[in-house]
Amino acid sequence: MTFHVERIDHVVLRVRDLPAMVRFYGQALGFNVERRLERISLVQMRAGASLLDLVAGERAEGAPNMDHLCFRVTPFDRDAIVRQLAPFGVSVGETVERYGAEGNGPSVYFDDPEGNQIELKGPSI
């Protein structure tokens, strides 16, 4: 293995009632709002060392509400990630700087064999 997963960085859920879900996670589990991105109706809530991202939006009947699952990896080496995933027929997306539990850092997206979107995220820069 050329990199390893340290932990879950964040999970993104699509929700129908954003204010109600923010209240629920805040009151029921004690999560605090860390960041809001109004332009995409996203609220990021601190869940210990990880984040729970809630994004407002309708979804098709029977569609899953998980948008994607992000794992924190070290080291972040795009070429090594591509090489490691290639034997599984995985096509890795472009490397982009994105916000996660530790702040901004490099990340890539790909789909697992059942179509779940996975993000691998490197350390904060």
Coordinates of C-alpha atoms in Angstrom, one line a residue:
M1 CA 0.0 0.0 0.0
T2 CA 1.3 3.4 -0.9
F3 CA -1.1 5.3 1.3
H4 CA -3.4 4.4 4.2
V5 CA -6.7 5.6 5.5
E6 CA -6.4 7.4 8.9
R7 CA -10.1 8.0 9.6
I8 CA -13.4 9.3 8.2
D9 CA -13.0 13.0 7.4
H10 CA -16.6 13.8 6.7
V11 CA -19.9 12.4 5.4
V12 CA -22.3 14.5 3.3
L13 CA -26.0 13.9 3.6
R14 CA -28.7 15.3 1.4
V15 CA -31.6 16.6 3.5
R16 CA -35.1 17.9 2.8
D17 CA -35.4 20.2 5.8
L18 CA -32.0 21.8 6.5
P19 CA -32.9 23.9 9.6
A20 CA -34.7 20.9 11.2
M21 CA -31.7 18.6 10.6
V22 CA -29.2 21.3 11.9
R23 CA -31.4 21.5 15.1
F24 CA -31.6 17.7 15.4
Y25 CA -27.8 17.1 15.2
G26 CA -27.1 20.1 17.4
Q27 CA -29.6 19.3 20.1
A28 CA -29.6 15.5 20.0
L29 CA -25.9 14.8 19.4
G30 CA -24.3 18.1 20.5
F31 CA -22.7 19.0 17.1
N32 CA -21.8 22.6 16.5
V33 CA -22.2 24.5 13.2
E34 CA -18.6 25.1 11.9
R35 CA -19.3 26.6 8.5
R36 CA -22.2 27.6 6.2
L37 CA -22.1 27.9 2.5
E38 CA -25.3 29.6 1.6
R39 CA -24.8 29.5 -2.2
I40 CA -25.0 25.7 -2.2
S41 CA -27.3 25.4 0.9
L42 CA -24.6 23.5 2.9
V43 CA -24.0 23.4 6.7
Q44 CA -20.9 21.8 8.1
M45 CA -21.2 20.5 11.6
R46 CA -18.3 19.4 13.9
A47 CA -18.7 15.8 15.0
G48 CA -15.6 15.2 17.1
A49 CA -12.6 15.0 14.8
S50 CA -14.8 14.7 11.8
L51 CA -17.5 16.7 10.0
L52 CA -21.1 16.0 9.1
D53 CA -22.1 18.1 6.0
L54 CA -25.8 18.7 5.5
V55 CA -26.8 19.9 2.1
A56 CA -30.4 20.9 1.3
G57 CA -32.1 19.3 -1.7
E58 CA -34.8 17.0 -2.9
R59 CA -33.8 13.5 -4.1
A60 CA -35.5 11.1 -6.4
E61 CA -37.9 8.5 -5.0
G62 CA -35.8 5.8 -3.4
A63 CA -32.5 7.6 -4.0
P64 CA -30.0 7.5 -1.2
N65 CA -29.5 10.5 0.9
M66 CA -25.7 10.0 1.3
D67 CA -23.9 12.3 -1.2
H68 CA -20.4 11.0 -0.5
L69 CA -18.1 9.5 2.1
C70 CA -14.6 11.1 2.6
F71 CA -11.6 9.3 4.1
R72 CA -8.5 11.1 5.3
V73 CA -5.4 9.5 3.8
T74 CA -1.7 9.9 4.3
P75 CA 0.4 10.6 2.4
F76 CA -1.6 12.3 -0.4
D77 CA 0.1 11.3 -3.6
R78 CA -2.2 11.4 -6.6
D79 CA 0.0 9.1 -8.7
A80 CA 0.1 6.5 -6.0
I81 CA -3.7 6.7 -5.5
V82 CA -4.3 6.2 -9.2
R83 CA -1.8 3.3 -9.3
Q84 CA -3.4 1.6 -6.3
L85 CA -7.0 1.9 -7.6
A86 CA -6.3 1.2 -11.3
P87 CA -6.4 -2.7 -10.9
F88 CA -10.0 -2.3 -9.6
G89 CA -11.1 -0.4 -12.7
V90 CA -11.5 2.9 -10.8
S91 CA -11.2 6.2 -12.6
V92 CA -9.9 8.9 -10.2
G93 CA -11.2 12.5 -10.8
E94 CA -9.0 15.6 -10.8
T95 CA -7.2 16.7 -7.7
V96 CA -8.9 19.8 -6.2
E97 CA -8.4 21.6 -3.0
R98 CA -11.4 21.1 -0.8
Y99 CA -12.5 21.9 2.8
G100 CA -12.6 19.0 5.3
A101 CA -12.3 18.3 9.0
E102 CA -8.8 19.7 9.2
G103 CA -9.3 22.6 6.8
N104 CA -8.4 22.9 3.1
G105 CA -6.4 20.2 1.4
P106 CA -6.0 18.2 -1.8
S107 CA -8.7 15.6 -2.6
V108 CA -9.9 13.3 -5.3
Y109 CA -13.3 11.6 -6.0
F110 CA -14.1 8.2 -7.4
D111 CA -17.0 5.7 -7.3
D112 CA -16.8 2.3 -5.6
P113 CA -18.1 -0.7 -7.5
E114 CA -21.7 -0.1 -6.4
G115 CA -21.7 3.6 -7.4
N116 CA -21.1 5.2 -4.0
Q117 CA -19.1 8.4 -4.3
I118 CA -15.9 8.3 -2.3
E119 CA -13.5 11.1 -1.6
L120 CA -9.8 10.7 -0.5
K121 CA -8.5 13.8 1.2
G122 CA -5.0 14.7 2.1
P123 CA -3.7 16.8 5.0
S124 CA -4.5 20.5 5.4
I125 CA -2.2 22.8 3.5

